[in-house]
mmCIF file of C-alpha atoms in Angstrom:
data_model
loop_
_atom_site.group_PDB
_atom_site.id
_atom_site.type_symbol
_atom_site.label_atom_id
_atom_site.label_comp_id
_atom_site.label_asym_id
_atom_site.label_seq_id
_atom_site.Cartn_x
_atom_site.Cartn_y
_atom_site.Cartn_z
ATOM 1 C CA MET A 1 22.832 -11.530 -22.579
ATOM 2 C CA PRO A 2 19.691 -11.725 -20.283
ATOM 3 C CA SER A 3 17.168 -8.816 -20.752
ATOM 4 C CA ALA A 4 16.460 -8.385 -16.852
ATOM 5 C CA LEU A 5 19.215 -6.500 -14.902
ATOM 6 C CA PRO A 6 20.208 -8.016 -11.574
ATOM 7 C CA ILE A 7 18.471 -6.980 -8.557
ATOM 8 C CA GLY A 8 20.462 -4.110 -7.098
ATOM 9 C CA ASP A 9 21.946 -2.957 -10.334
ATOM 10 C CA PRO A 10 23.149 0.567 -9.913
ATOM 11 C CA ALA A 11 20.781 3.150 -11.060
ATOM 12 C CA PRO A 12 22.353 6.097 -13.300
ATOM 13 C CA PRO A 13 23.097 8.980 -11.237
ATOM 14 C CA ASP A 14 20.864 11.214 -13.447
ATOM 15 C CA GLY A 15 17.905 9.208 -12.987
ATOM 16 C CA SER A 16 17.393 8.590 -16.589
ATOM 17 C CA LEU A 17 15.301 5.815 -18.081
ATOM 18 C CA PRO A 18 15.628 3.766 -21.079
ATOM 19 C CA ALA A 19 13.400 4.942 -24.025
ATOM 20 C CA SER A 20 11.567 1.769 -24.026
ATOM 21 C CA ALA A 21 10.205 2.780 -20.480
ATOM 22 C CA LEU A 22 8.917 5.887 -21.902
ATOM 23 C CA THR A 23 6.981 4.480 -24.739
ATOM 24 C CA GLY A 24 3.324 4.733 -23.976
ATOM 25 C CA LEU A 25 3.789 7.076 -20.982
ATOM 26 C CA GLY A 26 0.418 8.707 -20.311
ATOM 27 C CA ASP A 27 -1.431 6.029 -21.997
ATOM 28 C CA ARG A 28 -1.392 4.036 -18.809
ATOM 29 C CA PRO A 29 -2.639 5.569 -15.439
ATOM 30 C CA PHE A 30 -0.022 7.360 -13.868
ATOM 31 C CA GLY A 31 0.391 7.769 -10.010
ATOM 32 C CA VAL A 32 2.792 9.566 -7.554
ATOM 33 C CA TYR A 33 3.543 7.885 -4.448
ATOM 34 C CA VAL A 34 5.395 9.935 -1.692
ATOM 35 C CA HIS A 35 7.046 8.387 1.408
ATOM 36 C CA VAL A 36 7.011 10.248 4.660
ATOM 37 C CA PRO A 37 9.598 8.408 6.838
ATOM 38 C CA PHE A 38 8.764 10.107 10.096
ATOM 39 C CA CYS A 39 6.921 8.337 13.189
ATOM 40 C CA ALA A 40 6.437 9.490 16.737
ATOM 41 C CA THR A 41 7.389 5.965 18.000
ATOM 42 C CA ARG A 42 8.296 2.841 16.365
ATOM 43 C CA CYS A 43 5.605 0.005 16.300
ATOM 44 C CA GLY A 44 6.885 -3.371 17.264
ATOM 45 C CA TYR A 45 5.429 -5.181 14.319
ATOM 46 C CA CYS A 46 6.621 -2.606 11.651
ATOM 47 C CA ASP A 47 9.668 -3.054 9.207
ATOM 48 C CA PHE A 48 8.697 0.027 7.101
ATOM 49 C CA ASN A 49 11.425 2.692 6.289
ATOM 50 C CA THR A 50 10.579 5.012 9.297
ATOM 51 C CA TYR A 51 12.528 7.095 11.755
ATOM 52 C CA THR A 52 11.811 8.519 15.179
ATOM 53 C CA ALA A 53 13.141 11.933 16.073
ATOM 54 C CA GLY A 54 15.608 10.102 18.298
ATOM 55 C CA GLU A 55 16.819 7.977 15.733
ATOM 56 C CA LEU A 56 17.372 10.756 13.467
ATOM 57 C CA GLY A 57 18.916 13.408 15.678
ATOM 58 C CA THR A 58 20.163 16.236 13.677
ATOM 59 C CA SER A 59 20.980 14.372 10.482
ATOM 60 C CA ALA A 60 17.448 15.041 9.011
ATOM 61 C CA SER A 61 14.190 16.776 9.520
ATOM 62 C CA PRO A 62 10.699 17.260 7.959
ATOM 63 C CA ALA A 63 12.272 20.500 6.394
ATOM 64 C CA SER A 64 15.313 18.871 4.916
ATOM 65 C CA TRP A 65 13.128 16.015 3.565
ATOM 66 C CA LEU A 66 10.703 18.316 2.054
ATOM 67 C CA GLU A 67 13.313 20.301 0.093
ATOM 68 C CA GLY A 68 14.535 16.893 -1.020
ATOM 69 C CA LEU A 69 11.171 15.753 -2.216
ATOM 70 C CA ARG A 70 10.782 18.941 -4.075
ATOM 71 C CA ARG A 71 14.063 18.339 -6.071
ATOM 72 C CA GLU A 72 13.046 14.731 -6.661
ATOM 73 C CA LEU A 73 9.667 15.682 -8.120
ATOM 74 C CA ASP A 74 11.335 18.107 -10.217
ATOM 75 C CA LEU A 75 13.803 15.635 -11.378
ATOM 76 C CA ALA A 76 11.015 13.122 -12.343
ATOM 77 C CA ALA A 77 9.337 15.434 -14.350
ATOM 78 C CA SER A 78 12.601 16.129 -16.075
ATOM 79 C CA VAL A 79 13.470 12.385 -16.588
ATOM 80 C CA LEU A 80 9.926 11.673 -18.001
ATOM 81 C CA GLY A 81 10.158 14.482 -20.526
ATOM 82 C CA ASP A 82 6.590 15.339 -20.856
ATOM 83 C CA PRO A 83 5.209 13.952 -17.564
ATOM 84 C CA PRO A 84 1.482 13.121 -17.480
ATOM 85 C CA ALA A 85 -0.702 14.661 -14.953
ATOM 86 C CA ALA A 86 -1.128 12.350 -11.861
ATOM 87 C CA ASP A 87 -4.263 10.444 -11.715
ATOM 88 C CA THR A 88 -3.650 9.489 -8.230
ATOM 89 C CA VAL A 89 -1.367 10.755 -5.436
ATOM 90 C CA PHE A 90 -0.884 8.549 -2.295
ATOM 91 C CA VAL A 91 1.039 9.942 0.626
ATOM 92 C CA GLY A 92 2.183 7.151 2.849
ATOM 93 C CA GLY A 93 4.697 6.490 5.598
ATOM 94 C CA GLY A 94 5.640 6.571 8.105
ATOM 95 C CA THR A 95 2.982 8.912 9.661
ATOM 96 C CA PRO A 96 2.148 11.826 7.214
ATOM 97 C CA SER A 97 -0.111 13.420 9.614
ATOM 98 C CA LEU A 98 2.936 14.289 11.799
ATOM 99 C CA LEU A 99 3.631 16.991 9.216
ATOM 100 C CA GLY A 100 0.360 18.603 9.994
ATOM 101 C CA ALA A 101 -2.180 20.144 7.291
ATOM 102 C CA THR A 102 0.365 22.818 6.443
ATOM 103 C CA GLY A 103 3.028 20.257 5.510
ATOM 104 C CA LEU A 104 0.627 17.804 3.712
ATOM 105 C CA GLY A 105 -0.575 20.966 1.819
ATOM 106 C CA GLN A 106 2.970 21.773 0.804
ATOM 107 C CA VAL A 107 3.532 18.199 -0.359
ATOM 108 C CA LEU A 108 0.565 18.345 -2.572
ATOM 109 C CA ASP A 109 1.570 21.717 -4.076
ATOM 110 C CA ALA A 110 5.108 20.192 -4.901
ATOM 111 C CA VAL A 111 3.220 17.391 -6.780
ATOM 112 C CA ARG A 112 0.899 19.829 -8.585
ATOM 113 C CA SER A 113 3.995 22.081 -9.503
ATOM 114 C CA SER A 114 6.095 19.196 -11.061
ATOM 115 C CA PHE A 115 3.157 17.027 -12.517
ATOM 116 C CA GLY A 116 -0.010 18.770 -12.062
ATOM 117 C CA LEU A 117 -3.161 16.821 -11.190
ATOM 118 C CA SER A 118 -5.540 15.155 -13.893
ATOM 119 C CA ALA A 119 -9.317 15.965 -13.553
ATOM 120 C CA GLY A 120 -11.018 13.961 -10.800
ATOM 121 C CA ALA A 121 -7.484 12.920 -9.385
ATOM 122 C CA GLU A 122 -7.613 10.827 -6.298
ATOM 123 C CA VAL A 123 -5.408 12.157 -3.516
ATOM 124 C CA THR A 124 -4.961 10.161 -0.562
ATOM 125 C CA THR A 125 -3.155 10.568 2.843
ATOM 126 C CA GLU A 126 -2.368 8.187 5.701
ATOM 127 C CA SER A 127 -3.045 9.443 9.008
ATOM 128 C CA ASN A 128 -2.539 8.277 12.693
ATOM 129 C CA PRO A 129 -5.729 8.954 14.337
ATOM 130 C CA GLU A 130 -3.938 10.606 17.360
ATOM 131 C CA SER A 131 -2.325 13.197 15.066
ATOM 132 C CA THR A 132 -5.460 14.606 13.521
ATOM 133 C CA SER A 133 -8.188 16.762 14.484
ATOM 134 C CA PRO A 134 -11.439 18.447 13.081
ATOM 135 C CA GLU A 135 -9.312 21.180 11.947
ATOM 136 C CA PHE A 136 -6.684 19.089 10.544
ATOM 137 C CA PHE A 137 -9.226 17.195 8.475
ATOM 138 C CA ALA A 138 -11.073 20.387 7.202
ATOM 139 C CA ALA A 139 -7.449 21.980 6.084
ATOM 140 C CA ILE A 140 -6.355 19.010 4.004
ATOM 141 C CA ARG A 141 -9.500 18.885 2.416
ATOM 142 C CA ASP A 142 -9.202 22.571 1.460
ATOM 143 C CA ALA A 143 -5.708 21.789 0.328
ATOM 144 C CA GLY A 144 -7.186 19.223 -2.362
ATOM 145 C CA TYR A 145 -6.930 15.907 -0.591
ATOM 146 C CA THR A 146 -9.933 13.607 -1.489
ATOM 147 C CA ARG A 147 -9.321 10.524 0.553
ATOM 148 C CA VAL A 148 -8.080 9.662 4.124
ATOM 149 C CA SER A 149 -6.712 6.289 5.267
ATOM 150 C CA LEU A 150 -6.603 5.840 9.061
ATOM 151 C CA GLY A 151 -4.701 3.391 11.069
ATOM 152 C CA MET A 152 -7.077 1.433 13.402
ATOM 153 C CA GLN A 153 -5.452 -1.967 13.641
ATOM 154 C CA SER A 154 -7.883 -2.956 16.530
ATOM 155 C CA ALA A 155 -10.248 -1.592 18.961
ATOM 156 C CA ALA A 156 -8.985 -4.129 21.927
ATOM 157 C CA ARG A 157 -6.545 -1.991 24.072
ATOM 158 C CA HIS A 158 -4.332 -5.123 24.893
ATOM 159 C CA VAL A 159 -4.046 -5.900 21.183
ATOM 160 C CA LEU A 160 -2.980 -2.297 20.487
ATOM 161 C CA ALA A 161 -0.405 -2.828 23.318
ATOM 162 C CA VAL A 162 1.112 -5.792 21.750
ATOM 163 C CA LEU A 163 1.444 -3.941 18.485
ATOM 164 C CA ASP A 164 2.932 -0.789 20.089
ATOM 165 C CA ARG A 165 0.178 1.438 18.894
ATOM 166 C CA ALA A 166 -0.125 4.629 20.703
ATOM 167 C CA HIS A 167 -3.543 5.508 19.765
ATOM 168 C CA THR A 168 -6.486 4.878 22.155
ATOM 169 C CA PRO A 169 -9.193 2.125 21.059
ATOM 170 C CA GLY A 170 -11.952 4.811 20.335
ATOM 171 C CA ARG A 171 -9.737 7.476 18.661
ATOM 172 C CA PRO A 172 -9.887 5.941 14.965
ATOM 173 C CA VAL A 173 -13.855 5.764 14.863
ATOM 174 C CA ALA A 174 -14.017 9.547 16.086
ATOM 175 C CA ALA A 175 -11.224 10.436 13.502
ATOM 176 C CA ALA A 176 -13.209 8.610 10.729
ATOM 177 C CA ARG A 177 -16.374 10.674 11.617
ATOM 178 C CA GLU A 178 -14.465 14.100 11.749
ATOM 179 C CA ALA A 179 -13.202 13.414 8.355
ATOM 180 C CA ARG A 180 -16.461 12.541 6.980
ATOM 181 C CA THR A 181 -17.784 15.881 8.599
ATOM 182 C CA ALA A 182 -14.909 17.729 6.910
ATOM 183 C CA GLY A 183 -16.161 16.553 3.496
ATOM 184 C CA PHE A 184 -14.302 13.471 2.927
ATOM 185 C CA ASP A 185 -16.667 11.124 0.712
ATOM 186 C CA HIS A 186 -13.727 8.400 0.879
ATOM 187 C CA VAL A 187 -12.249 7.143 4.340
ATOM 188 C CA ASN A 188 -10.589 4.155 4.981
ATOM 189 C CA LEU A 189 -9.918 2.236 8.216
ATOM 190 C CA ASP A 190 -6.822 -0.411 8.308
ATOM 191 C CA LEU A 191 -7.220 -3.444 10.389
ATOM 192 C CA ILE A 192 -4.521 -5.956 11.445
ATOM 193 C CA TYR A 193 -5.708 -9.411 12.413
ATOM 194 C CA GLY A 194 -4.219 -12.302 14.224
ATOM 195 C CA THR A 195 -2.379 -10.574 16.671
ATOM 196 C CA PRO A 196 -1.067 -12.749 19.586
ATOM 197 C CA GLY A 197 -3.740 -12.687 22.289
ATOM 198 C CA GLU A 198 -6.491 -11.378 19.956
ATOM 199 C CA THR A 199 -9.572 -13.189 20.599
ATOM 200 C CA VAL A 200 -12.549 -13.680 18.265
ATOM 201 C CA ALA A 201 -14.467 -11.302 20.559
ATOM 202 C CA ASP A 202 -11.731 -8.785 20.137
ATOM 203 C CA LEU A 203 -11.975 -8.906 16.454
ATOM 204 C CA GLN A 204 -15.791 -8.660 16.538
ATOM 205 C CA ALA A 205 -15.504 -5.540 18.648
ATOM 206 C CA SER A 206 -12.996 -4.124 16.121
ATOM 207 C CA LEU A 207 -15.522 -4.901 13.231
ATOM 208 C CA ASP A 208 -18.420 -3.434 15.382
ATOM 209 C CA ALA A 209 -16.363 -0.111 15.761
ATOM 210 C CA VAL A 210 -15.601 0.038 12.029
ATOM 211 C CA ARG A 211 -19.473 -0.517 11.295
ATOM 212 C CA SER A 212 -20.264 2.550 13.620
ATOM 213 C CA ALA A 213 -17.570 4.674 11.906
ATOM 214 C CA GLY A 214 -19.394 4.618 8.574
ATOM 215 C CA VAL A 215 -16.667 4.531 6.444
ATOM 216 C CA ASP A 216 -16.744 3.358 2.822
ATOM 217 C CA HIS A 217 -13.534 1.502 2.715
ATOM 218 C CA VAL A 218 -11.895 -1.263 4.876
ATOM 219 C CA SER A 219 -8.178 -2.638 4.580
ATOM 220 C CA ALA A 220 -7.719 -5.908 6.658
ATOM 221 C CA TYR A 221 -4.232 -7.476 6.864
ATOM 222 C CA ALA A 222 -3.220 -10.696 8.725
ATOM 223 C CA LEU A 223 -0.277 -9.907 10.865
ATOM 224 C CA ILE A 224 3.071 -10.821 9.578
ATOM 225 C CA VAL A 225 6.148 -11.325 11.786
ATOM 226 C CA GLU A 226 8.588 -9.554 9.927
ATOM 227 C CA GLU A 227 12.514 -10.590 10.697
ATOM 228 C CA GLY A 228 14.394 -7.830 12.409
ATOM 229 C CA THR A 229 11.421 -6.371 14.372
ATOM 230 C CA ALA A 230 10.737 -6.196 17.907
ATOM 231 C CA LEU A 231 7.788 -8.411 17.454
ATOM 232 C CA ALA A 232 9.970 -11.079 15.778
ATOM 233 C CA ARG A 233 12.467 -11.076 18.685
ATOM 234 C CA ARG A 234 9.522 -11.445 21.250
ATOM 235 C CA VAL A 235 8.333 -14.401 19.210
ATOM 236 C CA ARG A 236 11.549 -15.965 19.014
ATOM 237 C CA ARG A 237 12.121 -15.704 22.738
ATOM 238 C CA GLY A 238 8.752 -17.368 23.452
ATOM 239 C CA GLU A 239 7.072 -14.389 24.870
ATOM 240 C CA LEU A 240 4.214 -14.493 22.266
ATOM 241 C CA PRO A 241 3.155 -17.368 19.950
ATOM 242 C CA MET A 242 3.419 -17.188 16.090
ATOM 243 C CA PRO A 243 0.136 -16.371 14.519
ATOM 244 C CA ASP A 244 -1.602 -19.740 13.167
ATOM 245 C CA ASP A 245 -2.510 -20.061 9.757
ATOM 246 C CA ASP A 246 -5.736 -21.766 10.487
ATOM 247 C CA VAL A 247 -6.935 -19.033 13.018
ATOM 248 C CA LEU A 248 -6.012 -16.431 10.668
ATOM 249 C CA ALA A 249 -8.209 -17.935 7.921
ATOM 250 C CA ASP A 250 -11.042 -18.254 10.328
ATOM 251 C CA LYS A 251 -10.603 -14.463 11.123
ATOM 252 C CA TYR A 252 -10.602 -13.495 7.385
ATOM 253 C CA GLU A 253 -13.933 -15.248 6.857
ATOM 254 C CA LEU A 254 -15.344 -13.454 9.825
ATOM 255 C CA ILE A 255 -14.109 -10.115 8.226
ATOM 256 C CA ASP A 256 -15.485 -10.673 4.908
ATOM 257 C CA ALA A 257 -18.845 -11.708 6.331
ATOM 258 C CA ALA A 258 -19.001 -8.669 8.504
ATOM 259 C CA MET A 259 -17.673 -6.397 5.431
ATOM 260 C CA THR A 260 -20.484 -7.905 3.385
ATOM 261 C CA ALA A 261 -23.051 -7.310 5.927
ATOM 262 C CA GLN A 262 -22.146 -3.644 5.952
ATOM 263 C CA GLY A 263 -22.567 -3.453 2.326
ATOM 264 C CA LEU A 264 -18.670 -3.416 1.430
ATOM 265 C CA THR A 265 -17.771 -5.775 -1.320
ATOM 266 C CA TRP A 266 -14.208 -7.307 -1.617
ATOM 267 C CA TYR A 267 -12.495 -5.991 -4.788
ATOM 268 C CA GLU A 268 -8.767 -7.147 -3.645
ATOM 269 C CA VAL A 269 -8.261 -9.956 -1.287
ATOM 270 C CA SER A 270 -7.394 -7.550 1.722
ATOM 271 C CA ASN A 271 -9.855 -4.569 0.675
ATOM 272 C CA TRP A 272 -13.443 -3.928 0.545
ATOM 273 C CA ALA A 273 -15.213 -0.909 -0.758
ATOM 274 C CA ALA A 274 -19.038 0.310 -0.737
ATOM 275 C CA SER A 275 -18.833 1.118 -4.561
ATOM 276 C CA ALA A 276 -16.434 1.132 -7.470
ATOM 277 C CA GLU A 277 -15.712 4.815 -6.750
ATOM 278 C CA ALA A 278 -14.822 3.981 -2.965
ATOM 279 C CA ALA A 279 -12.023 1.461 -4.197
ATOM 280 C CA CYS A 280 -8.688 2.927 -3.822
ATOM 281 C CA ARG A 281 -7.564 3.850 -7.315
ATOM 282 C CA HIS A 282 -4.049 4.427 -6.339
ATOM 283 C CA ASN A 283 -3.595 0.836 -5.112
ATOM 284 C CA LEU A 284 -5.368 -0.587 -8.209
ATOM 285 C CA LEU A 285 -2.598 1.152 -10.167
ATOM 286 C CA TYR A 286 -0.173 -1.109 -8.515
ATOM 287 C CA TRP A 287 -2.090 -4.280 -8.783
ATOM 288 C CA GLN A 288 -2.920 -3.671 -12.618
ATOM 289 C CA GLY A 289 0.786 -2.794 -13.474
ATOM 290 C CA ALA A 290 0.419 0.707 -14.384
ATOM 291 C CA ASP A 291 3.189 3.556 -13.839
ATOM 292 C CA TRP A 292 4.233 5.433 -10.745
ATOM 293 C CA TRP A 293 7.032 7.397 -9.469
ATOM 294 C CA GLY A 294 7.753 6.898 -5.792
ATOM 295 C CA ALA A 295 9.314 9.922 -4.247
ATOM 296 C CA GLY A 296 11.119 10.008 -0.670
ATOM 297 C CA PRO A 297 13.469 7.892 1.206
ATOM 298 C CA GLY A 298 13.266 4.004 0.360
ATOM 299 C CA ALA A 299 10.444 4.651 -2.177
ATOM 300 C CA HIS A 300 9.731 2.314 -5.213
ATOM 301 C CA SER A 301 8.911 3.341 -8.567
ATOM 302 C CA HIS A 302 7.755 1.540 -11.704
ATOM 303 C CA VAL A 303 7.481 3.054 -15.391
ATOM 304 C CA GLY A 304 7.056 0.812 -18.477
ATOM 305 C CA GLY A 305 8.630 -2.170 -17.138
ATOM 306 C CA VAL A 306 11.737 -0.423 -15.198
ATOM 307 C CA ARG A 307 11.672 -0.568 -11.279
ATOM 308 C CA TRP A 308 13.735 1.176 -9.187
ATOM 309 C CA TRP A 309 14.156 2.284 -5.486
ATOM 310 C CA ASN A 310 15.693 5.252 -3.540
ATOM 311 C CA VAL A 311 18.291 5.200 -0.808
ATOM 312 C CA LYS A 312 16.559 4.463 2.347
ATOM 313 C CA HIS A 313 18.045 7.173 5.149
ATOM 314 C CA PRO A 314 16.509 10.745 4.899
ATOM 315 C CA ALA A 315 19.888 12.369 5.330
ATOM 316 C CA LYS A 316 21.529 10.612 2.545
ATOM 317 C CA TYR A 317 18.364 11.116 0.424
ATOM 318 C CA ALA A 318 18.405 15.003 1.018
ATOM 319 C CA GLU A 319 22.258 15.022 0.352
ATOM 320 C CA LEU A 320 22.163 13.204 -3.006
ATOM 321 C CA LEU A 321 19.430 15.600 -4.261
ATOM 322 C CA ALA A 322 21.113 18.636 -2.951
ATOM 323 C CA ALA A 323 24.056 17.461 -4.965
ATOM 324 C CA GLY A 324 21.847 17.235 -8.274
ATOM 325 C CA THR A 325 22.160 13.383 -8.114
ATOM 326 C CA SER A 326 19.309 10.993 -8.324
ATOM 327 C CA PRO A 327 18.431 9.358 -4.832
ATOM 328 C CA ALA A 328 17.841 5.925 -6.731
ATOM 329 C CA VAL A 329 20.271 3.289 -5.500
ATOM 330 C CA GLY A 330 19.222 0.180 -7.726
ATOM 331 C CA ARG A 331 16.854 -0.714 -10.596
ATOM 332 C CA GLU A 332 15.918 -3.815 -12.751
ATOM 333 C CA LEU A 333 14.299 -3.975 -16.249
ATOM 334 C CA LEU A 334 11.609 -6.496 -16.196
ATOM 335 C CA ASP A 335 11.716 -9.003 -19.033
ATOM 336 C CA ASP A 336 8.507 -10.458 -20.502
ATOM 337 C CA ASP A 337 8.529 -13.528 -18.107
ATOM 338 C CA ASP A 338 9.040 -11.062 -15.210
ATOM 339 C CA ARG A 339 6.087 -9.117 -16.226
ATOM 340 C CA ARG A 340 3.870 -12.328 -16.832
ATOM 341 C CA VAL A 341 4.472 -13.544 -13.222
ATOM 342 C CA GLU A 342 3.823 -10.221 -11.856
ATOM 343 C CA ARG A 343 0.739 -9.906 -13.587
ATOM 344 C CA VAL A 344 -0.583 -13.334 -12.181
ATOM 345 C CA LEU A 345 0.800 -12.403 -8.805
ATOM 346 C CA LEU A 346 -1.092 -8.821 -8.640
ATOM 347 C CA GLU A 347 -4.069 -9.319 -10.830
ATOM 348 C CA LEU A 348 -5.174 -12.667 -9.464
ATOM 349 C CA ARG A 349 -5.834 -11.063 -6.073
ATOM 350 C CA LEU A 350 -8.560 -8.697 -7.450
ATOM 351 C CA ALA A 351 -12.264 -9.787 -7.758
ATOM 352 C CA THR A 352 -12.174 -8.847 -11.511
ATOM 353 C CA GLY A 353 -9.180 -11.625 -11.795
ATOM 354 C CA LEU A 354 -6.918 -12.295 -14.478
ATOM 355 C CA PRO A 355 -7.523 -13.085 -18.219
ATOM 356 C CA LEU A 356 -6.837 -16.788 -18.926
ATOM 357 C CA ASP A 357 -4.838 -15.918 -21.986
ATOM 358 C CA GLY A 358 -2.509 -14.321 -19.692
ATOM 359 C CA LEU A 359 -1.351 -17.578 -18.694
ATOM 360 C CA ASP A 360 1.043 -19.592 -20.624
ATOM 361 C CA ALA A 361 -0.066 -23.143 -21.575
ATOM 362 C CA ASP A 362 0.967 -24.992 -18.390
ATOM 363 C CA GLY A 363 -0.763 -22.162 -16.322
ATOM 364 C CA GLN A 364 -3.967 -22.506 -18.358
ATOM 365 C CA ALA A 365 -4.123 -26.210 -17.580
ATOM 366 C CA GLU A 366 -3.392 -25.439 -13.698
ATOM 367 C CA ALA A 367 -6.185 -23.003 -13.800
ATOM 368 C CA LYS A 368 -8.591 -25.655 -14.912
ATOM 369 C CA SER A 369 -7.316 -27.856 -12.082
ATOM 370 C CA ALA A 370 -7.586 -25.084 -9.763
ATOM 371 C CA ALA A 371 -11.277 -24.680 -10.626
ATOM 372 C CA ALA A 372 -11.696 -28.259 -10.064
ATOM 373 C CA ASP A 373 -10.151 -27.930 -6.747
ATOM 374 C CA GLY A 374 -12.712 -25.135 -5.981
ATOM 375 C CA LEU A 375 -10.119 -22.395 -5.889
ATOM 376 C CA LEU A 376 -11.188 -20.664 -8.982
ATOM 377 C CA ASP A 377 -14.667 -19.891 -10.155
ATOM 378 C CA HIS A 378 -15.805 -22.041 -12.888
ATOM 379 C CA THR A 379 -18.200 -19.743 -14.516
ATOM 380 C CA ALA A 380 -15.529 -17.026 -14.849
ATOM 381 C CA LEU A 381 -13.254 -19.506 -16.189
ATOM 382 C CA ASP A 382 -15.460 -20.474 -18.739
ATOM 383 C CA LEU A 383 -15.605 -16.778 -19.730
ATOM 384 C CA GLY A 384 -11.879 -16.569 -19.936
ATOM 385 C CA ARG A 385 -11.047 -15.178 -16.654
ATOM 386 C CA CYS A 386 -9.261 -16.474 -13.513
ATOM 387 C CA VAL A 387 -11.231 -15.436 -10.351
ATOM 388 C CA LEU A 388 -10.710 -16.691 -7.069
ATOM 389 C CA THR A 389 -13.361 -18.388 -5.179
ATOM 390 C CA ASP A 390 -14.058 -17.641 -1.294
ATOM 391 C CA ARG A 391 -11.973 -20.627 -0.519
ATOM 392 C CA GLY A 392 -9.321 -19.408 -3.287
ATOM 393 C CA ARG A 393 -8.997 -16.249 -1.499
ATOM 394 C CA LEU A 394 -7.647 -18.044 1.496
ATOM 395 C CA LEU A 395 -5.154 -19.751 -0.646
ATOM 396 C CA ALA A 396 -4.321 -17.077 -2.941
ATOM 397 C CA ASP A 397 -0.509 -17.469 -2.701
ATOM 398 C CA ALA A 398 -0.916 -21.077 -3.212
ATOM 399 C CA VAL A 399 -2.889 -20.532 -6.380
ATOM 400 C CA VAL A 400 -0.556 -18.011 -7.606
ATOM 401 C CA ARG A 401 2.456 -20.559 -7.203
ATOM 402 C CA ARG A 402 0.158 -23.148 -9.238
ATOM 403 C CA LEU A 403 -0.474 -20.594 -12.263
ATOM 404 C CA THR A 404 3.260 -19.333 -12.759
#
């Protein structure tokens, strides 16, 4: 019998985990992800599990979602038995800032109540710049948040229009400055590059805006045209061109050079930070295969080699929890080969790289070949680590395929 459950295998109604998953719990970093499924409008490129008020109608609300969240976090604490305090908390979405400072404070209170926070815990919330203010940042800082991630995407108005982003071009920079004034040492700006119609001058203007914001962390992602989105339909109809891989590579190099000039160093292929302290510890937890409980509609979790995911619709999510049932709808138990492949896929994206002995014999031979091709750093490989070169970062997915 295979050791891995098929993807989509039903999760137990009580949310229980096999004893093997709980072995060593607390020895590894532990995080809590909270998914806020609400958005004011739907962006054309987004395929995240989000809903506008018009799409939900009266079937769900922030209040019913919060009550469900509290119940799930209490369930999580019960399932884990003696849950470790959260080293990191990340509130994402969706648009968490639509909850307001009061709502975000209630979310963090719920995490504290069920898990507690470790000393020096990193607590992040994503925010749409248009739904923030100086008062908002001051209030969430007082509530215990230590880090803010702001969706900027671009400083070019016409690029934002293609993405269906509602914020004005200058608002993310202003919001970042307000967050710093409120006492946030760690502020991230998210960029999307490669949007149809984005010129090199547009991207440079975005990078100049980032520099003026004075943030200590930047994430930059190439636009992906996801099936089922409004953007994909526009591309299919020929209204917009598909992003070109060569253009995306050129723009990535421009971003990397700009970040370096600003004193930010890459620590993951799509992320740059001003220092080790500025790196997002919660995301590192994902990339390093640690443990996290994902709470909220559609959230994914991983503990001790078991991965599971929740029902997507907020109304069904709240209904299941009100009935005392876990909202998880599917799970899989990762076998040794699954975990090896995942380790390569995730750790190779980090600047610290992947231990060479984490590869099988074929993978180690491929690593030497990749180094000869200029994709892995020769010096690091001699020291027993697979670290992407600058060229390797541009072809990271291909390198992963070679090593697995």
